[in-house]
Amino acid sequence: MSGLLTDLYELTMAAGYAAAGRLDDRAVFEFSIRRLPRNRGYVVVAGIEQAAAYLENLCFSAEEIAWLRKLPQFARAPEVYFDWLRDFRFRGDVDAVQEGTVLFAGEPVLTVRAALGEAQIPETALLATVTFQTLVATKAARLVDAAAGRAVVEFGTRRAHTPDAGVLGARAAYIGGCFGTSNALAGYRFRLPVFGTAAHSWMLAFPSEGDAFHALQNLLGPHTVQLVDTYDTLEGVRLAASLGRPLWGIRLDSGDFAELAVAARRILDEAGLKDVRIMVSGDLDEWKIRDLVLAGAPVDSFGVGTELATSGDAPSMGSIYKLVEIESGGRRRPTAKSSQEKKSLPGAKQIFRFPDHDVIGLAEEPCPKGAAPLLHPLLRDGRRVAHPPPLDIVRMACREGVAKLPAPYRAFDQAAVYPVQHSPALQRLTDETLRRRQ
Amino acid sequence: MSGLLTDLYELTMAAGYAAAGRLDDRAVFEFSIRRLPRNRGYVVVAGIEQAAAYLENLCFSAEEIAWLRKLPQFARAPEVYFDWLRDFRFRGDVDAVQEGTVLFAGEPVLTVRAALGEAQIPETALLATVTFQTLVATKAARLVDAAAGRAVVEFGTRRAHTPDAGVLGARAAYIGGCFGTSNALAGYRFRLPVFGTAAHSWMLAFPSEGDAFHALQNLLGPHTVQLVDTYDTLEGVRLAASLGRPLWGIRLDSGDFAELAVAARRILDEAGLKDVRIMVSGDLDEWKIRDLVLAGAPVDSFGVGTELATSGDAPSMGSIYKLVEIESGGRRRPTAKSSQEKKSLPGAKQIFRFPDHDVIGLAEEPCPKGAAPLLHPLLRDGRRVAHPPPLDIVRMACREGVAKLPAPYRAFDQAAVYPVQHSPALQRLTDETLRRRQ
């Protein structure tokens, strides 16, 4: 992957470290989530696999280096810098939480220990990769929570920020608990369950709705889902019911779902199609799904697109990648920002998870009794040290992690703040580091 | 590009068309924006180039076809379908508006005329590609409007939904009027101006702020921008001022920008650095930029990340890709959805732009006097028919298009609805098509 896929300042800083003879200073950078998005009491981490693949494949082509050389920002960069770019490989160590892990504000997601230049350049791509998938996995967890046992299928590629984001979003949504996706490439690449039958254009391509329904049944047999709202929704349901089996279900894609689902259920039941399902799609979010479930609407599964693929109510999140320790000339020094709004905590850290709270401590602290550490080795010397668990396992672990959270932390609005403490050792280091600056 | 990068239902529908012997029916699909996002009076179209490249390169690998074959949805698909996938190439005709064009709700962005199967499969990727870039170009146009002549630089890759979305977002932001981007790969690939100097980690990597500032000056000379808010912001400004030239500017990244900019300006001026610029970044949007400009804050340029890269206040948009005409067995038939909430207009269309309003007519209508047609040939028989204009030209055309709009349509909140009429011929066809359905 192109080393240029980063902010230019990562590359100018690396040139500056080259000029200062400091490219090989040992640095520790920490990826953490400074603030949770609005309405979020937790996040579900995803994208760690793509982050690892990125780090393993990062390099610069000769043509890319030639382009950089001509930029005015690099007019004074030393020759050793361009040599370094030519031979660039990420050779550092990375610890990370497992995908599907539930995390809270301020907690480290990933720690990079590497030569200063090698650790600096990946900042931008690591942030974009992990933040986006984490947003979608988190949104999926909320939707699945709202659906209270009914299936939620990811339908959002067309609304994703590029088609490729749709593929990775489908993966993240699966981690967060979705039942599957409409994205065929995500299904192929990540072996996810894929779903999809027909769109309105299918209905319009036939002279009548009956012709369209009939053709779909011939094609899909027991997998048939009839989309009933192209013309008149309840007429569509009656038509689907009159054609009878094979029929997996019907899909409502517009209108008042609570009313239509009740009416559709009655029509299907009266036709002896009690096991035929009702799927609902169209501008759904966790609030609407919860309301439908609470109203007792006879809906069997939900297809969610826009809101899931873009994490619509919270399309971004304050994730950061900060230098927390540097070793230069044999001297190790923890670092922290002390500006009023954006304080950061120094040192390489570990999360110790207790049953009812988390403690952020220093990486070198022993794990306290009754707690489990959440950051595990991901890369050593730039290479994967562990095979990732299958996504089904990741997804199940995520569901368990979310289900364990007491309801106030899972609230869709104004979620309670989960108790996250700092260990005495971390607190001491923070005080010392900031005092040193004053 | 993988043909699987689509919703599965596009592929099941194509299988159904194969089963019905209708893959080669001639179809016309239309990409349009049903509703503008909240707070938007117009959009700026971008992403057409990526849409064209996608269509030119679309295909299915043998392994992908083998995977599809095993899905239960394709158990009854005819063999001719898999042969068709193997030989798949998009061979249709596409008309589209030029990138940088200002459009309004209901207007067609792109029209696809192709064999039914070939036109169906690209739906998902076309929507994701053009909608995302259009959202970002539109947001950029608003930010640039707010900045009233000051430069706006795109800084958002780390917040983009995947790093690759950051590259395309940078391109779209440039089309919308941004001065450049921090994304190095976007600069390399699309020859955009790139900017970037140093982050907080640079400041923390040196024993003191003075050492960090000094090292940056040595590296960047007249391109130096000192980031002054790592510790105490105004102390940082004084330090930068005391080091003097070479110095392009300082960057404020947190705090009360209106106050800090005034104080920083005074410090710089008193040090005889009247030409040294003040750049502001950190959680900016069009409202905050407007307020700073109206307050007379001495800010020379703005760096915008999160809100731009994600179109934060409107991360999605109701764009649609609908079948508007089908020719089957020698009979041409316009099509439209008549469901209550989601009506669509039949027939292949053209936009006729008059100086103070638009008329949507049928593609076959002659262009009325005093108007210019906005949809132009993009692909013929699946191949590009025109080279795209350079992005600088696209960007300038966009600035002119936006500047021409009266202020009420450019309002950041509750923008007025631009007058878009339907030609009598389109109105007649719509009435006839819907009547035929009743």
CSV table of C-alpha atoms in Angstrom, one decimal, chain A residues 32-341:
chain,number,residue,atom,x,y,z
A,32,SER,CA,-7.2,6.1,21.6
A,33,ILE,CA,-10.7,7.5,21.5
A,34,ARG,CA,-10.6,10.9,23.2
A,35,ARG,CA,-14.4,11.4,23.2
A,36,LEU,CA,-17.2,9.0,22.3
A,37,PRO,CA,-19.6,10.3,19.7
A,38,ARG,CA,-22.8,11.9,20.8
A,39,ASN,CA,-25.3,9.4,22.2
A,40,ARG,CA,-22.7,6.7,22.6
A,41,GLY,CA,-22.0,5.0,25.9
A,42,TYR,CA,-19.5,2.5,24.4
A,43,VAL,CA,-17.9,1.6,21.1
A,44,VAL,CA,-17.2,-1.7,19.4
A,45,VAL,CA,-13.7,-1.8,17.9
A,46,ALA,CA,-13.3,-3.0,14.3
A,47,GLY,CA,-10.8,-2.5,11.6
A,48,ILE,CA,-7.7,-3.9,13.4
A,49,GLU,CA,-7.2,-6.5,10.7
A,50,GLN,CA,-7.1,-3.9,8.0
A,51,ALA,CA,-4.7,-1.8,10.1
A,52,ALA,CA,-2.4,-4.8,10.4
A,53,ALA,CA,-2.5,-5.5,6.7
A,54,TYR,CA,-1.8,-1.8,6.0
A,55,LEU,CA,1.3,-1.8,8.3
A,56,GLU,CA,2.6,-5.0,6.8
A,57,ASN,CA,2.4,-3.7,3.2
A,58,LEU,CA,3.4,-0.1,3.6
A,59,CYS,CA,6.0,1.1,1.1
A,60,PHE,CA,7.0,3.9,-1.3
A,61,SER,CA,7.5,3.5,-5.1
A,62,ALA,CA,10.4,5.1,-6.9
A,63,GLU,CA,7.9,7.3,-8.7
A,64,GLU,CA,6.2,8.4,-5.5
A,65,ILE,CA,9.6,9.4,-4.0
A,66,ALA,CA,10.5,11.3,-7.1
A,67,TRP,CA,7.2,13.2,-6.8
A,68,LEU,CA,7.9,14.1,-3.1
A,69,ARG,CA,11.4,15.2,-3.9
A,70,LYS,CA,10.0,17.9,-6.2
A,71,LEU,CA,7.7,19.4,-3.6
A,72,PRO,CA,8.9,22.7,-2.1
A,73,GLN,CA,8.4,21.2,1.4
A,74,PHE,CA,11.3,18.8,0.7
A,75,ALA,CA,13.7,21.1,-0.9
A,76,ARG,CA,16.0,21.0,2.2
A,77,ALA,CA,15.4,17.4,3.2
A,78,PRO,CA,18.6,15.4,3.5
A,79,GLU,CA,19.4,12.7,0.9
A,80,VAL,CA,19.4,10.1,3.7
A,81,TYR,CA,15.6,10.7,4.0
A,82,PHE,CA,14.9,9.6,0.4
A,83,ASP,CA,17.1,6.6,0.9
A,84,TRP,CA,15.1,5.8,4.0
A,85,LEU,CA,11.8,6.1,2.1
A,86,ARG,CA,13.1,3.8,-0.6
A,87,ASP,CA,13.9,1.0,1.9
A,88,PHE,CA,10.8,1.8,4.1
A,89,ARG,CA,9.1,-1.1,5.8
A,90,PHE,CA,7.2,-1.0,9.0
A,91,ARG,CA,9.3,-3.0,11.4
A,92,GLY,CA,7.7,-2.0,14.7
A,93,ASP,CA,5.7,-3.8,17.4
A,94,VAL,CA,1.9,-3.2,17.7
A,95,ASP,CA,-0.4,-4.2,20.5
A,96,ALA,CA,-4.1,-3.9,20.0
A,97,VAL,CA,-7.5,-4.9,21.5
A,98,GLN,CA,-9.3,-7.6,19.6
A,99,GLU,CA,-11.9,-6.7,17.1
A,100,GLY,CA,-15.4,-6.8,18.6
A,101,THR,CA,-14.1,-5.5,22.0
A,102,VAL,CA,-16.3,-3.0,23.8
A,103,LEU,CA,-14.3,0.1,24.8
A,104,PHE,CA,-14.9,3.5,26.4
A,105,ALA,CA,-13.7,7.0,26.1
A,106,GLY,CA,-10.0,7.6,26.8
A,107,GLU,CA,-9.0,3.9,26.4
A,108,PRO,CA,-6.2,2.9,24.1
A,109,VAL,CA,-7.2,0.9,21.1
A,110,LEU,CA,-3.7,0.2,19.7
A,111,THR,CA,-0.1,0.9,20.7
A,112,VAL,CA,2.7,1.3,18.2
A,113,ARG,CA,6.3,0.9,19.4
A,114,ALA,CA,8.7,1.6,16.5
A,115,ALA,CA,11.4,3.8,15.2
A,116,LEU,CA,10.2,7.4,15.3
A,117,GLY,CA,9.8,7.8,11.5
A,118,GLU,CA,8.1,4.4,11.1
A,119,ALA,CA,5.6,5.1,13.8
A,120,GLN,CA,4.8,8.6,12.5
A,121,ILE,CA,3.9,7.9,8.9
A,122,PRO,CA,1.0,5.5,9.6
A,123,GLU,CA,-1.0,7.9,11.8
A,124,THR,CA,-3.5,9.1,9.2
A,125,ALA,CA,-4.3,5.7,7.6
A,126,LEU,CA,-4.6,4.0,11.0
A,127,LEU,CA,-7.0,6.6,12.3
A,128,ALA,CA,-9.2,6.4,9.2
A,129,THR,CA,-9.2,2.6,9.0
A,130,VAL,CA,-10.0,1.8,12.6
A,131,THR,CA,-12.2,4.8,13.4
A,132,PHE,CA,-14.6,4.2,10.5
A,133,GLN,CA,-15.0,0.5,11.1
A,134,THR,CA,-15.4,1.1,14.8
A,135,LEU,CA,-18.2,3.7,14.1
A,136,VAL,CA,-20.1,1.2,12.0
A,137,ALA,CA,-19.6,-1.8,14.3
A,138,THR,CA,-20.9,0.4,17.2
A,139,LYS,CA,-23.9,1.5,15.2
A,140,ALA,CA,-24.6,-2.1,14.3
A,141,ALA,CA,-24.4,-3.2,17.9
A,142,ARG,CA,-27.1,-0.5,18.8
A,143,LEU,CA,-29.3,-1.6,15.9
A,144,VAL,CA,-29.1,-5.2,16.9
A,145,ASP,CA,-29.8,-4.3,20.5
A,146,ALA,CA,-32.9,-2.4,19.4
A,147,ALA,CA,-34.1,-5.3,17.3
A,148,ALA,CA,-34.3,-7.5,20.4
A,149,GLY,CA,-33.6,-10.8,18.8
A,150,ARG,CA,-34.9,-10.0,15.3
A,151,ALA,CA,-32.3,-10.1,12.5
A,152,VAL,CA,-30.7,-6.9,11.3
A,153,VAL,CA,-29.2,-7.1,7.8
A,154,GLU,CA,-26.7,-4.5,6.5
A,155,PHE,CA,-28.1,-2.9,3.3
A,156,GLY,CA,-26.0,0.3,3.1
A,157,THR,CA,-23.3,0.1,0.4
A,158,ARG,CA,-25.0,2.6,-1.9
A,159,ARG,CA,-24.8,5.1,0.9
A,160,ALA,CA,-21.2,4.3,2.0
A,161,HIS,CA,-18.5,6.9,1.4
A,162,THR,CA,-17.1,5.0,-1.7
A,163,PRO,CA,-18.1,1.5,-2.7
A,164,ASP,CA,-15.0,0.1,-0.9
A,165,ALA,CA,-16.1,1.7,2.3
A,166,GLY,CA,-19.3,-0.3,1.8
A,167,VAL,CA,-17.3,-3.5,1.8
A,168,LEU,CA,-15.5,-2.7,5.0
A,169,GLY,CA,-18.6,-1.3,6.5
A,170,ALA,CA,-20.4,-4.6,5.8
A,171,ARG,CA,-17.6,-6.4,7.6
A,172,ALA,CA,-17.8,-4.0,10.6
A,173,ALA,CA,-21.6,-4.3,10.7
A,174,TYR,CA,-21.2,-8.1,10.9
A,175,ILE,CA,-18.7,-7.8,13.8
A,176,GLY,CA,-21.3,-5.5,15.6
A,177,GLY,CA,-23.9,-8.2,15.3
A,178,CYS,CA,-25.6,-7.9,12.0
A,179,PHE,CA,-26.9,-11.1,10.5
A,180,GLY,CA,-25.4,-10.5,7.1
A,181,THR,CA,-25.1,-8.0,4.3
A,182,SER,CA,-26.4,-7.2,0.9
A,183,ASN,CA,-22.8,-6.5,-0.3
A,184,ALA,CA,-21.7,-9.4,-2.5
A,185,LEU,CA,-18.0,-8.5,-2.5
A,186,ALA,CA,-18.0,-8.4,1.3
A,187,GLY,CA,-19.7,-11.8,1.3
A,188,TYR,CA,-17.1,-13.2,-1.1
A,189,ARG,CA,-14.1,-11.6,0.6
A,190,PHE,CA,-15.0,-12.1,4.3
A,191,ARG,CA,-17.3,-15.1,3.9
A,192,LEU,CA,-20.3,-13.2,5.3
A,193,PRO,CA,-23.9,-14.3,4.8
A,194,VAL,CA,-25.3,-12.4,1.8
A,195,PHE,CA,-28.9,-11.4,1.2
A,196,GLY,CA,-30.8,-9.8,-1.6
A,197,THR,CA,-33.7,-10.6,-4.0
A,198,ALA,CA,-35.1,-7.8,-6.1
A,199,ALA,CA,-35.4,-4.0,-6.3
A,200,HIS,CA,-38.2,-1.7,-7.6
A,201,SER,CA,-36.5,-1.7,-11.0
A,202,TRP,CA,-37.4,-5.5,-11.2
A,203,MET,CA,-41.0,-4.7,-10.6
A,204,LEU,CA,-41.0,-1.9,-13.2
A,205,ALA,CA,-39.2,-4.1,-15.8
A,206,PHE,CA,-42.2,-6.4,-16.1
A,207,PRO,CA,-45.6,-5.4,-17.6
A,208,SER,CA,-47.3,-6.1,-14.3
A,209,GLU,CA,-46.6,-6.7,-10.6
A,210,GLY,CA,-47.9,-10.2,-10.9
A,211,ASP,CA,-45.5,-11.0,-13.8
A,212,ALA,CA,-42.6,-9.6,-11.7
A,213,PHE,CA,-43.6,-11.6,-8.6
A,214,HIS,CA,-44.1,-14.8,-10.6
A,215,ALA,CA,-40.7,-14.5,-12.3
A,216,LEU,CA,-39.0,-13.9,-8.9
A,217,GLN,CA,-40.6,-17.0,-7.4
A,218,ASN,CA,-39.4,-19.0,-10.4
A,219,LEU,CA,-35.9,-17.8,-9.9
A,220,LEU,CA,-35.5,-17.9,-6.1
A,221,GLY,CA,-38.0,-20.5,-4.9
A,222,PRO,CA,-38.0,-20.7,-1.1
A,223,HIS,CA,-35.6,-17.7,-1.0
A,224,THR,CA,-38.2,-15.4,-2.5
A,225,VAL,CA,-38.8,-12.1,-0.8
A,226,GLN,CA,-41.4,-10.0,-2.6
A,227,LEU,CA,-41.0,-6.2,-2.5
A,228,VAL,CA,-44.6,-5.1,-2.2
A,229,ASP,CA,-44.6,-1.3,-2.3
A,230,THR,CA,-43.9,-0.4,-5.9
A,231,TYR,CA,-47.6,0.5,-6.5
A,232,ASP,CA,-50.1,0.0,-3.7
A,233,THR,CA,-48.5,-1.7,-0.7
A,234,LEU,CA,-51.4,-3.8,0.6
A,235,GLU,CA,-52.5,-4.7,-2.9
A,236,GLY,CA,-48.9,-6.0,-3.3
A,237,VAL,CA,-49.2,-8.0,-0.2
A,238,ARG,CA,-52.5,-9.6,-1.4
A,239,LEU,CA,-50.9,-10.4,-4.7
A,240,ALA,CA,-47.9,-12.0,-3.1
A,241,ALA,CA,-50.2,-14.0,-0.8
A,242,SER,CA,-52.4,-15.1,-3.7
A,243,LEU,CA,-49.3,-16.5,-5.4
A,244,GLY,CA,-48.6,-18.6,-2.3
A,245,ARG,CA,-45.5,-20.7,-1.7
A,246,PRO,CA,-42.6,-21.0,-2.2
A,247,LEU,CA,-42.1,-17.7,-0.4
A,248,TRP,CA,-39.6,-16.7,2.3
A,249,GLY,CA,-41.2,-13.4,3.0
A,250,ILE,CA,-42.3,-10.0,1.9
A,251,ARG,CA,-40.5,-6.7,2.2
A,252,LEU,CA,-42.0,-3.3,3.1
A,253,ASP,CA,-39.8,-0.4,1.9
A,254,SER,CA,-41.9,2.7,2.5
A,255,GLY,CA,-45.0,3.8,4.4
A,256,ASP,CA,-46.1,3.5,8.1
A,257,PHE,CA,-44.4,0.3,9.0
A,258,ALA,CA,-46.2,-0.3,12.2
A,259,GLU,CA,-49.6,-0.2,10.5
A,260,LEU,CA,-48.6,-1.9,7.3
A,261,ALA,CA,-46.9,-4.8,9.1
A,262,VAL,CA,-50.1,-5.5,11.1
A,263,ALA,CA,-52.2,-5.4,7.9
A,264,ALA,CA,-49.7,-7.5,5.9
A,265,ARG,CA,-49.5,-10.1,8.7
A,266,ARG,CA,-53.3,-10.4,8.7
A,267,ILE,CA,-53.4,-10.9,4.9
A,268,LEU,CA,-50.6,-13.5,5.0
A,269,ASP,CA,-52.1,-15.4,7.9
A,270,GLU,CA,-55.5,-15.4,6.3
A,271,ALA,CA,-53.9,-16.9,3.2
A,272,GLY,CA,-52.4,-19.7,5.4
A,273,LEU,CA,-48.9,-18.2,5.2
A,274,LYS,CA,-48.2,-17.9,8.9
A,275,ASP,CA,-44.5,-18.8,8.5
A,276,VAL,CA,-43.9,-16.2,5.7
A,277,ARG,CA,-41.8,-13.4,7.2
A,278,ILE,CA,-42.2,-9.7,7.1
A,279,MET,CA,-39.0,-7.7,6.4
A,280,VAL,CA,-38.9,-4.0,6.8
A,281,SER,CA,-36.4,-1.6,5.2
A,282,GLY,CA,-36.1,2.1,4.4
A,283,ASP,CA,-34.6,4.9,6.5
A,284,LEU,CA,-34.4,2.8,9.7
A,285,ASP,CA,-32.3,3.6,12.7
A,286,GLU,CA,-32.1,2.2,16.3
A,287,TRP,CA,-34.9,4.5,17.5
A,288,LYS,CA,-37.3,3.5,14.8
A,289,ILE,CA,-36.5,-0.2,15.3
A,290,ARG,CA,-37.0,0.1,19.0
A,291,ASP,CA,-40.4,1.8,18.5
A,292,LEU,CA,-41.5,-0.9,16.1
A,293,VAL,CA,-40.5,-3.6,18.5
A,294,LEU,CA,-42.1,-1.9,21.5
A,295,ALA,CA,-45.3,-1.4,19.5
A,296,GLY,CA,-45.4,-5.1,18.9
A,297,ALA,CA,-45.2,-4.7,15.1
A,298,PRO,CA,-45.0,-8.2,13.6
A,299,VAL,CA,-41.7,-7.6,11.9
A,300,ASP,CA,-39.3,-10.5,11.5
A,301,SER,CA,-36.2,-8.7,10.2
A,302,PHE,CA,-34.8,-5.3,9.5
A,303,GLY,CA,-32.7,-4.1,6.6
A,304,VAL,CA,-30.7,-1.0,7.5
A,305,GLY,CA,-28.8,1.0,5.0
A,306,THR,CA,-27.9,4.7,5.2
A,307,GLU,CA,-27.8,5.1,9.0
A,308,LEU,CA,-25.6,2.0,9.4
A,309,ALA,CA,-23.2,2.5,6.5
A,310,THR,CA,-22.5,6.1,7.4
A,311,SER,CA,-23.1,5.8,11.2
A,312,GLY,CA,-25.5,8.6,10.3
A,313,ASP,CA,-26.1,10.2,13.6
A,314,ALA,CA,-22.4,10.1,14.5
A,315,PRO,CA,-20.4,9.9,11.3
A,316,SER,CA,-17.1,10.8,13.0
A,317,MET,CA,-15.4,10.4,16.3
A,318,GLY,CA,-12.6,12.1,18.2
A,319,SER,CA,-10.0,9.4,17.8
A,320,ILE,CA,-6.3,10.4,18.3
A,321,TYR,CA,-2.9,9.0,17.7
A,322,LYS,CA,-0.5,10.5,20.1
A,323,LEU,CA,3.2,10.3,21.0
A,324,VAL,CA,3.3,9.0,24.6
A,325,GLU,CA,6.9,8.1,25.0
A,326,ILE,CA,10.2,8.8,23.2
A,327,GLU,CA,13.7,7.5,23.7
A,328,SER,CA,16.4,9.7,22.3
A,329,GLY,CA,20.2,9.5,23.0
A,330,GLY,CA,19.6,6.7,25.5
A,331,ARG,CA,17.1,8.7,27.5
A,332,ARG,CA,13.5,7.5,27.8
A,333,ARG,CA,10.9,10.3,28.2
A,334,PRO,CA,7.1,10.0,28.6
A,335,THR,CA,5.3,12.8,26.7
A,336,ALA,CA,1.9,14.4,27.0
A,337,LYS,CA,0.0,17.4,25.6
A,338,SER,CA,-0.9,19.9,28.2
A,339,SER,CA,-3.0,22.4,26.2
A,340,GLN,CA,-6.2,23.2,28.0
A,341,GLU,CA,-8.7,21.4,25.8
